[in-house]
Amino acid sequence: MMITLRKLPLAVAVAAGVMSAQALAVDFHGYARSGIGWTGSGGEQQCFKATGAQSKYRLGNECETYAELKLGQDLWKEGDKSFYFDTNVAYSVNQEDDWESTSPAFREANIQGKNLIDWLPGSTLWAGKRFYQRHDVHMIDFYYWDISGPGAGLENVDLGFGKLSLAATRNSESGGSYTFSSDDTKKICCENCQRRL
């Protein structure tokens, strides 16, 4: 019985060490922004935006708290070939109280296969939901070119004189996929086939 008791703490210590080593392998990235304000009469902060605009000016004009929590990890790696799992969960609340419940949004959940095709070294094959090569004017939080969403693609194909990326996604594109009729705004869903060099 004494021998068994001595092995149990050793087994627990080894298991804890293995689990902590795996936990350290998780990549974490985050982003958060929050504004605070009130009116002279004690009312809540009012954010402003031009009529029909798809974005608002940022500095001093944040009426919400927004956060993104990104977690990712290599699922398999052999030499320079790998499968990477990437996620991004986002939250947004209106800043009305110290406790506000909200539903999280899965902004990204995808698999990326790197260097899987021998004759296309450095390329990445991906599938799932992700931010895809977005371009924005950060000061006004406006993505003028954004085809992020669920889809699949092959990126960073080295052609010698440049890199080629191919993708097919399904989502609304910032800057062009909204329609306005009086005060109603409709979001239009569209398929995008993207080729970049």
Short mmCIF file of N, CA and C in Angstrom, two decimals, residues 43-181:
data_model
loop_
_atom_site.label_atom_id
_atom_site.label_comp_id
_atom_site.label_asym_id
_atom_site.label_seq_id
_atom_site.Cartn_x
_atom_site.Cartn_y
_atom_site.Cartn_z
N GLY A 43 -27.17 63.05 -17.66
CA GLY A 43 -27.65 61.99 -18.55
C GLY A 43 -26.51 61.13 -19.05
N GLU A 44 -26.86 60.11 -19.81
CA GLU A 44 -25.85 59.21 -20.35
C GLU A 44 -25.11 59.83 -21.52
N GLN A 45 -23.95 59.27 -21.81
CA GLN A 45 -23.12 59.74 -22.92
C GLN A 45 -23.86 59.52 -24.24
N GLN A 46 -23.79 60.48 -25.12
CA GLN A 46 -24.40 60.38 -26.44
C GLN A 46 -23.31 60.37 -27.50
N CYS A 47 -23.25 59.31 -28.28
CA CYS A 47 -22.30 59.26 -29.38
C CYS A 47 -22.94 59.85 -30.62
N PHE A 48 -22.13 60.38 -31.49
CA PHE A 48 -22.65 61.03 -32.69
C PHE A 48 -22.08 60.39 -33.93
N LYS A 49 -22.87 60.45 -34.99
CA LYS A 49 -22.48 59.89 -36.27
C LYS A 49 -23.33 60.59 -37.32
N ALA A 50 -22.74 60.88 -38.47
CA ALA A 50 -23.47 61.55 -39.55
C ALA A 50 -24.58 60.63 -40.07
N THR A 51 -25.69 61.22 -40.47
CA THR A 51 -26.81 60.46 -41.02
C THR A 51 -26.36 59.63 -42.22
N GLY A 52 -26.67 58.34 -42.19
CA GLY A 52 -26.31 57.45 -43.28
C GLY A 52 -24.89 56.91 -43.22
N ALA A 53 -24.08 57.42 -42.30
CA ALA A 53 -22.69 56.95 -42.19
C ALA A 53 -22.66 55.54 -41.58
N GLN A 54 -21.73 54.73 -42.05
CA GLN A 54 -21.61 53.37 -41.54
C GLN A 54 -20.66 53.29 -40.36
N SER A 55 -20.01 54.38 -40.02
CA SER A 55 -19.08 54.37 -38.90
C SER A 55 -19.13 55.72 -38.21
N LYS A 56 -18.49 55.77 -37.05
CA LYS A 56 -18.44 57.01 -36.28
C LYS A 56 -16.99 57.38 -35.99
N TYR A 57 -16.78 58.62 -35.71
CA TYR A 57 -15.46 59.08 -35.32
C TYR A 57 -15.10 58.43 -33.99
N ARG A 58 -13.85 58.04 -33.80
CA ARG A 58 -13.46 57.23 -32.64
C ARG A 58 -13.13 58.04 -31.40
N LEU A 59 -12.17 58.94 -31.49
CA LEU A 59 -11.58 59.56 -30.31
C LEU A 59 -12.62 60.31 -29.48
N GLY A 60 -12.87 59.86 -28.25
CA GLY A 60 -13.84 60.50 -27.38
C GLY A 60 -15.28 60.21 -27.76
N ASN A 61 -15.49 59.28 -28.65
CA ASN A 61 -16.84 58.99 -29.14
C ASN A 61 -17.13 57.50 -29.02
N GLU A 62 -16.71 56.91 -27.93
CA GLU A 62 -16.95 55.48 -27.68
C GLU A 62 -18.02 55.38 -26.60
N CYS A 63 -19.22 54.99 -26.98
CA CYS A 63 -20.32 54.86 -26.02
C CYS A 63 -20.52 53.42 -25.56
N GLU A 64 -19.61 52.55 -25.92
CA GLU A 64 -19.75 51.15 -25.56
C GLU A 64 -18.41 50.60 -25.12
N THR A 65 -18.45 49.43 -24.53
CA THR A 65 -17.25 48.67 -24.24
C THR A 65 -17.24 47.49 -25.19
N TYR A 66 -16.13 47.31 -25.88
CA TYR A 66 -16.00 46.24 -26.86
C TYR A 66 -14.70 45.50 -26.57
N ALA A 67 -14.73 44.18 -26.64
CA ALA A 67 -13.53 43.38 -26.40
C ALA A 67 -13.50 42.17 -27.31
N GLU A 68 -12.31 41.79 -27.73
CA GLU A 68 -12.09 40.57 -28.51
C GLU A 68 -11.06 39.72 -27.77
N LEU A 69 -11.34 38.44 -27.67
CA LEU A 69 -10.43 37.49 -27.06
C LEU A 69 -10.08 36.44 -28.10
N LYS A 70 -8.82 36.43 -28.53
CA LYS A 70 -8.37 35.49 -29.56
C LYS A 70 -7.54 34.38 -28.92
N LEU A 71 -7.91 33.15 -29.23
CA LEU A 71 -7.15 31.99 -28.78
C LEU A 71 -6.84 31.12 -30.00
N GLY A 72 -5.64 30.61 -30.06
CA GLY A 72 -5.24 29.75 -31.16
C GLY A 72 -4.17 28.78 -30.72
N GLN A 73 -4.05 27.69 -31.47
CA GLN A 73 -3.03 26.70 -31.11
C GLN A 73 -2.74 25.80 -32.30
N ASP A 74 -1.46 25.40 -32.41
CA ASP A 74 -1.09 24.39 -33.40
C ASP A 74 -1.72 23.07 -32.97
N LEU A 75 -2.49 22.46 -33.87
CA LEU A 75 -3.09 21.15 -33.59
C LEU A 75 -2.15 20.02 -33.98
N TRP A 76 -1.36 20.27 -35.01
CA TRP A 76 -0.40 19.29 -35.51
C TRP A 76 0.75 20.04 -36.16
N LYS A 77 1.95 19.57 -35.91
CA LYS A 77 3.11 20.20 -36.53
C LYS A 77 4.17 19.14 -36.78
N GLU A 78 4.67 19.14 -38.01
CA GLU A 78 5.74 18.22 -38.38
C GLU A 78 6.65 18.97 -39.35
N GLY A 79 7.84 19.32 -38.89
CA GLY A 79 8.73 20.14 -39.70
C GLY A 79 8.12 21.53 -39.88
N ASP A 80 8.00 21.99 -41.13
CA ASP A 80 7.40 23.30 -41.37
C ASP A 80 5.92 23.19 -41.76
N LYS A 81 5.36 21.98 -41.73
CA LYS A 81 3.93 21.77 -42.02
C LYS A 81 3.15 21.79 -40.72
N SER A 82 1.96 22.42 -40.75
CA SER A 82 1.17 22.49 -39.53
C SER A 82 -0.30 22.76 -39.82
N PHE A 83 -1.13 22.40 -38.84
CA PHE A 83 -2.54 22.79 -38.81
C PHE A 83 -2.71 23.67 -37.58
N TYR A 84 -3.27 24.86 -37.77
CA TYR A 84 -3.45 25.82 -36.69
C TYR A 84 -4.94 26.12 -36.54
N PHE A 85 -5.46 26.06 -35.31
CA PHE A 85 -6.86 26.38 -35.03
C PHE A 85 -6.91 27.78 -34.43
N ASP A 86 -7.72 28.66 -35.01
CA ASP A 86 -7.78 30.07 -34.62
C ASP A 86 -9.21 30.45 -34.26
N THR A 87 -9.41 31.14 -33.14
CA THR A 87 -10.74 31.60 -32.73
C THR A 87 -10.68 33.06 -32.29
N ASN A 88 -11.83 33.71 -32.33
CA ASN A 88 -11.95 35.09 -31.86
C ASN A 88 -13.38 35.27 -31.36
N VAL A 89 -13.52 35.50 -30.07
CA VAL A 89 -14.83 35.75 -29.47
C VAL A 89 -14.90 37.22 -29.09
N ALA A 90 -15.97 37.90 -29.49
CA ALA A 90 -16.11 39.33 -29.22
C ALA A 90 -17.35 39.60 -28.36
N TYR A 91 -17.25 40.65 -27.56
CA TYR A 91 -18.33 41.08 -26.69
C TYR A 91 -18.52 42.58 -26.85
N SER A 92 -19.75 43.04 -26.72
CA SER A 92 -20.01 44.48 -26.74
C SER A 92 -21.18 44.78 -25.81
N VAL A 93 -21.01 45.78 -24.95
CA VAL A 93 -22.09 46.23 -24.05
C VAL A 93 -22.23 47.73 -24.17
N ASN A 94 -23.39 48.24 -23.79
CA ASN A 94 -23.74 49.65 -24.00
C ASN A 94 -23.29 50.61 -22.91
N GLN A 95 -22.65 50.14 -21.84
CA GLN A 95 -22.17 51.01 -20.77
C GLN A 95 -23.30 51.71 -20.03
N GLU A 96 -24.32 50.98 -19.66
CA GLU A 96 -25.44 51.59 -18.95
C GLU A 96 -25.41 51.29 -17.46
N ASP A 97 -24.64 50.29 -17.04
CA ASP A 97 -24.64 49.87 -15.65
C ASP A 97 -23.33 49.13 -15.37
N ASP A 98 -23.11 48.78 -14.11
CA ASP A 98 -21.88 48.03 -13.79
C ASP A 98 -22.01 46.56 -14.16
N TRP A 99 -23.22 46.05 -14.36
CA TRP A 99 -23.41 44.66 -14.77
C TRP A 99 -24.38 44.63 -15.94
N GLU A 100 -23.87 44.24 -17.11
CA GLU A 100 -24.70 44.13 -18.30
C GLU A 100 -24.43 42.77 -18.93
N SER A 101 -25.49 42.03 -19.16
CA SER A 101 -25.30 40.73 -19.82
C SER A 101 -25.29 40.93 -21.33
N THR A 102 -24.54 40.08 -21.99
CA THR A 102 -24.45 40.16 -23.45
C THR A 102 -24.17 38.77 -24.00
N SER A 103 -24.51 38.58 -25.23
CA SER A 103 -24.19 37.32 -25.90
C SER A 103 -22.89 37.49 -26.67
N PRO A 104 -21.98 36.54 -26.54
CA PRO A 104 -20.73 36.66 -27.30
C PRO A 104 -20.97 36.38 -28.78
N ALA A 105 -20.10 36.89 -29.61
CA ALA A 105 -20.15 36.64 -31.05
C ALA A 105 -18.86 35.94 -31.46
N PHE A 106 -18.99 34.83 -32.16
CA PHE A 106 -17.81 34.16 -32.72
C PHE A 106 -17.44 34.89 -34.00
N ARG A 107 -16.47 35.80 -33.93
CA ARG A 107 -16.03 36.55 -35.10
C ARG A 107 -15.14 35.71 -36.00
N GLU A 108 -14.36 34.79 -35.39
CA GLU A 108 -13.47 33.93 -36.16
C GLU A 108 -13.44 32.53 -35.54
N ALA A 109 -13.44 31.53 -36.38
CA ALA A 109 -13.23 30.13 -36.00
C ALA A 109 -12.80 29.41 -37.27
N ASN A 110 -11.51 29.14 -37.40
CA ASN A 110 -11.00 28.58 -38.65
C ASN A 110 -9.79 27.69 -38.43
N ILE A 111 -9.51 26.89 -39.44
CA ILE A 111 -8.33 26.03 -39.48
C ILE A 111 -7.42 26.53 -40.59
N GLN A 112 -6.13 26.62 -40.30
CA GLN A 112 -5.15 27.06 -41.29
C GLN A 112 -4.09 25.97 -41.45
N GLY A 113 -3.95 25.47 -42.66
CA GLY A 113 -2.93 24.47 -42.97
C GLY A 113 -1.76 25.15 -43.65
N LYS A 114 -0.62 25.17 -42.99
CA LYS A 114 0.55 25.89 -43.51
C LYS A 114 1.55 24.92 -44.13
N ASN A 115 2.03 25.28 -45.32
CA ASN A 115 3.05 24.50 -46.04
C ASN A 115 2.62 23.06 -46.32
N LEU A 116 1.35 22.83 -46.53
CA LEU A 116 0.85 21.47 -46.77
C LEU A 116 1.12 21.00 -48.19
N ILE A 117 1.18 21.92 -49.14
CA ILE A 117 1.39 21.57 -50.54
C ILE A 117 2.87 21.75 -50.85
N ASP A 118 3.55 20.65 -51.12
CA ASP A 118 5.01 20.68 -51.30
C ASP A 118 5.44 21.63 -52.42
N TRP A 119 4.69 21.70 -53.51
CA TRP A 119 5.09 22.54 -54.64
C TRP A 119 4.63 23.99 -54.49
N LEU A 120 4.02 24.33 -53.31
CA LEU A 120 3.66 25.72 -52.99
C LEU A 120 4.19 26.07 -51.60
N PRO A 121 5.52 26.08 -51.42
CA PRO A 121 6.07 26.35 -50.09
C PRO A 121 5.69 27.75 -49.60
N GLY A 122 5.40 27.85 -48.31
CA GLY A 122 5.03 29.13 -47.72
C GLY A 122 3.56 29.47 -47.83
N SER A 123 2.80 28.67 -48.56
CA SER A 123 1.37 28.96 -48.73
C SER A 123 0.56 28.42 -47.56
N THR A 124 -0.62 29.00 -47.39
CA THR A 124 -1.54 28.59 -46.33
C THR A 124 -2.90 28.29 -46.93
N LEU A 125 -3.41 27.12 -46.65
CA LEU A 125 -4.75 26.71 -47.06
C LEU A 125 -5.63 26.87 -45.83
N TRP A 126 -6.75 27.59 -45.95
CA TRP A 126 -7.58 27.84 -44.78
C TRP A 126 -9.06 27.59 -45.09
N ALA A 127 -9.83 27.31 -44.04
CA ALA A 127 -11.28 27.14 -44.16
C ALA A 127 -11.91 27.51 -42.83
N GLY A 128 -13.06 28.16 -42.89
CA GLY A 128 -13.78 28.56 -41.69
C GLY A 128 -14.17 30.02 -41.77
N LYS A 129 -14.40 30.61 -40.62
CA LYS A 129 -14.81 32.01 -40.52
C LYS A 129 -13.61 32.81 -40.02
N ARG A 130 -13.27 33.88 -40.73
CA ARG A 130 -12.10 34.65 -40.31
C ARG A 130 -12.12 36.07 -40.86
N PHE A 131 -11.30 36.93 -40.25
CA PHE A 131 -11.03 38.25 -40.82
C PHE A 131 -10.09 38.00 -41.98
N TYR A 132 -10.40 38.56 -43.14
CA TYR A 132 -9.58 38.26 -44.31
C TYR A 132 -9.04 39.54 -44.93
N GLN A 133 -7.77 39.82 -44.72
CA GLN A 133 -7.04 40.93 -45.33
C GLN A 133 -7.87 42.21 -45.39
N ARG A 134 -8.31 42.67 -44.20
CA ARG A 134 -9.15 43.86 -44.11
C ARG A 134 -8.32 45.14 -44.24
N HIS A 135 -8.94 46.17 -44.79
CA HIS A 135 -8.31 47.49 -44.90
C HIS A 135 -9.26 48.51 -44.31
N ASP A 136 -8.73 49.38 -43.45
CA ASP A 136 -9.62 50.32 -42.77
C ASP A 136 -8.99 51.70 -42.59
N VAL A 137 -9.85 52.65 -42.26
CA VAL A 137 -9.44 53.96 -41.77
C VAL A 137 -9.69 53.88 -40.27
N HIS A 138 -8.62 53.66 -39.51
CA HIS A 138 -8.77 53.33 -38.10
C HIS A 138 -9.41 54.46 -37.28
N MET A 139 -9.10 55.70 -37.62
CA MET A 139 -9.62 56.82 -36.84
C MET A 139 -11.14 56.87 -36.82
N ILE A 140 -11.77 56.43 -37.90
CA ILE A 140 -13.24 56.44 -37.92
C ILE A 140 -13.82 55.03 -37.86
N ASP A 141 -12.97 54.03 -37.58
CA ASP A 141 -13.41 52.65 -37.41
C ASP A 141 -14.22 52.18 -38.62
N PHE A 142 -13.71 52.47 -39.81
CA PHE A 142 -14.43 52.14 -41.04
C PHE A 142 -13.58 51.22 -41.91
N TYR A 143 -14.10 50.05 -42.19
CA TYR A 143 -13.42 49.10 -43.08
C TYR A 143 -13.96 49.30 -44.48
N TYR A 144 -13.18 49.96 -45.32
CA TYR A 144 -13.63 50.24 -46.68
C TYR A 144 -13.47 49.02 -47.59
N TRP A 145 -12.67 48.04 -47.17
CA TRP A 145 -12.53 46.81 -47.94
C TRP A 145 -12.46 45.67 -46.94
N ASP A 146 -13.53 44.91 -46.84
CA ASP A 146 -13.60 43.87 -45.83
C ASP A 146 -14.50 42.75 -46.35
N ILE A 147 -13.92 41.66 -46.75
CA ILE A 147 -14.71 40.52 -47.20
C ILE A 147 -14.60 39.37 -46.20
N SER A 148 -14.41 39.72 -44.93
CA SER A 148 -14.30 38.72 -43.88
C SER A 148 -15.60 37.93 -43.77
N GLY A 149 -15.48 36.71 -43.27
CA GLY A 149 -16.65 35.88 -43.07
C GLY A 149 -16.32 34.42 -43.28
N PRO A 150 -17.35 33.58 -43.32
CA PRO A 150 -17.10 32.16 -43.57
C PRO A 150 -16.65 31.92 -45.00
N GLY A 151 -15.70 31.02 -45.17
CA GLY A 151 -15.21 30.75 -46.52
C GLY A 151 -14.00 29.84 -46.50
N ALA A 152 -13.25 29.89 -47.59
CA ALA A 152 -12.03 29.08 -47.73
C ALA A 152 -11.10 29.77 -48.70
N GLY A 153 -9.82 29.46 -48.62
CA GLY A 153 -8.88 30.09 -49.52
C GLY A 153 -7.49 29.51 -49.45
N LEU A 154 -6.67 30.00 -50.33
CA LEU A 154 -5.25 29.65 -50.40
C LEU A 154 -4.52 30.98 -50.48
N GLU A 155 -3.59 31.23 -49.56
CA GLU A 155 -2.91 32.52 -49.55
C GLU A 155 -1.40 32.36 -49.49
N ASN A 156 -0.73 33.44 -49.87
CA ASN A 156 0.73 33.55 -49.85
C ASN A 156 1.42 32.56 -50.79
N VAL A 157 0.86 32.39 -51.97
CA VAL A 157 1.48 31.55 -52.99
C VAL A 157 2.57 32.38 -53.65
N ASP A 158 3.82 31.99 -53.48
CA ASP A 158 4.95 32.76 -54.00
C ASP A 158 5.10 32.54 -55.50
N LEU A 159 4.92 33.62 -56.27
CA LEU A 159 5.06 33.55 -57.73
C LEU A 159 6.42 34.05 -58.20
N GLY A 160 7.28 34.41 -57.28
CA GLY A 160 8.60 34.93 -57.63
C GLY A 160 8.61 36.45 -57.70
N PHE A 161 7.62 37.06 -58.32
CA PHE A 161 7.53 38.51 -58.43
C PHE A 161 6.47 39.09 -57.49
N GLY A 162 5.79 38.24 -56.76
CA GLY A 162 4.75 38.65 -55.82
C GLY A 162 4.08 37.42 -55.23
N LYS A 163 3.15 37.66 -54.32
CA LYS A 163 2.42 36.55 -53.69
C LYS A 163 0.96 36.63 -54.08
N LEU A 164 0.39 35.48 -54.40
CA LEU A 164 -1.00 35.37 -54.83
C LEU A 164 -1.84 34.80 -53.70
N SER A 165 -3.02 35.38 -53.50
CA SER A 165 -3.98 34.86 -52.53
C SER A 165 -5.32 34.70 -53.23
N LEU A 166 -5.98 33.59 -52.99
CA LEU A 166 -7.29 33.30 -53.56
C LEU A 166 -8.24 32.96 -52.42
N ALA A 167 -9.46 33.49 -52.46
CA ALA A 167 -10.42 33.21 -51.39
C ALA A 167 -11.84 33.33 -51.90
N ALA A 168 -12.72 32.57 -51.30
CA ALA A 168 -14.16 32.69 -51.52
C ALA A 168 -14.79 32.83 -50.15
N THR A 169 -15.52 33.92 -49.92
CA THR A 169 -16.16 34.15 -48.63
C THR A 169 -17.62 34.53 -48.84
N ARG A 170 -18.39 34.44 -47.78
CA ARG A 170 -19.79 34.85 -47.83
C ARG A 170 -20.02 35.80 -46.66
N ASN A 171 -20.31 37.05 -46.99
CA ASN A 171 -20.59 38.05 -45.97
C ASN A 171 -20.92 39.35 -46.65
N SER A 172 -21.21 40.36 -45.84
CA SER A 172 -21.45 41.68 -46.41
C SER A 172 -20.13 42.43 -46.45
N GLU A 173 -19.91 43.19 -47.47
CA GLU A 173 -18.68 43.95 -47.63
C GLU A 173 -18.89 45.37 -47.12
N SER A 174 -18.04 45.82 -46.21
CA SER A 174 -18.13 47.19 -45.72
C SER A 174 -17.93 48.15 -46.87
N GLY A 175 -18.71 49.19 -46.88
CA GLY A 175 -18.54 50.23 -47.88
C GLY A 175 -19.38 50.01 -49.12
N GLY A 176 -20.07 48.91 -49.25
CA GLY A 176 -20.82 48.73 -50.47
C GLY A 176 -22.00 47.80 -50.37
N SER A 177 -22.19 47.14 -49.26
CA SER A 177 -23.25 46.16 -49.19
C SER A 177 -24.39 46.56 -48.27
N TYR A 178 -24.62 47.83 -48.14
CA TYR A 178 -25.76 48.32 -47.39
C TYR A 178 -26.65 49.10 -48.34
N THR A 179 -27.95 49.03 -48.12
CA THR A 179 -28.86 49.86 -48.91
C THR A 179 -29.60 50.77 -47.95
N PHE A 180 -29.89 51.96 -48.40
CA PHE A 180 -30.60 52.93 -47.58
C PHE A 180 -31.90 53.32 -48.27
N SER A 181 -32.99 53.22 -47.57
CA SER A 181 -34.27 53.74 -48.05
C SER A 181 -34.93 54.40 -46.87
#
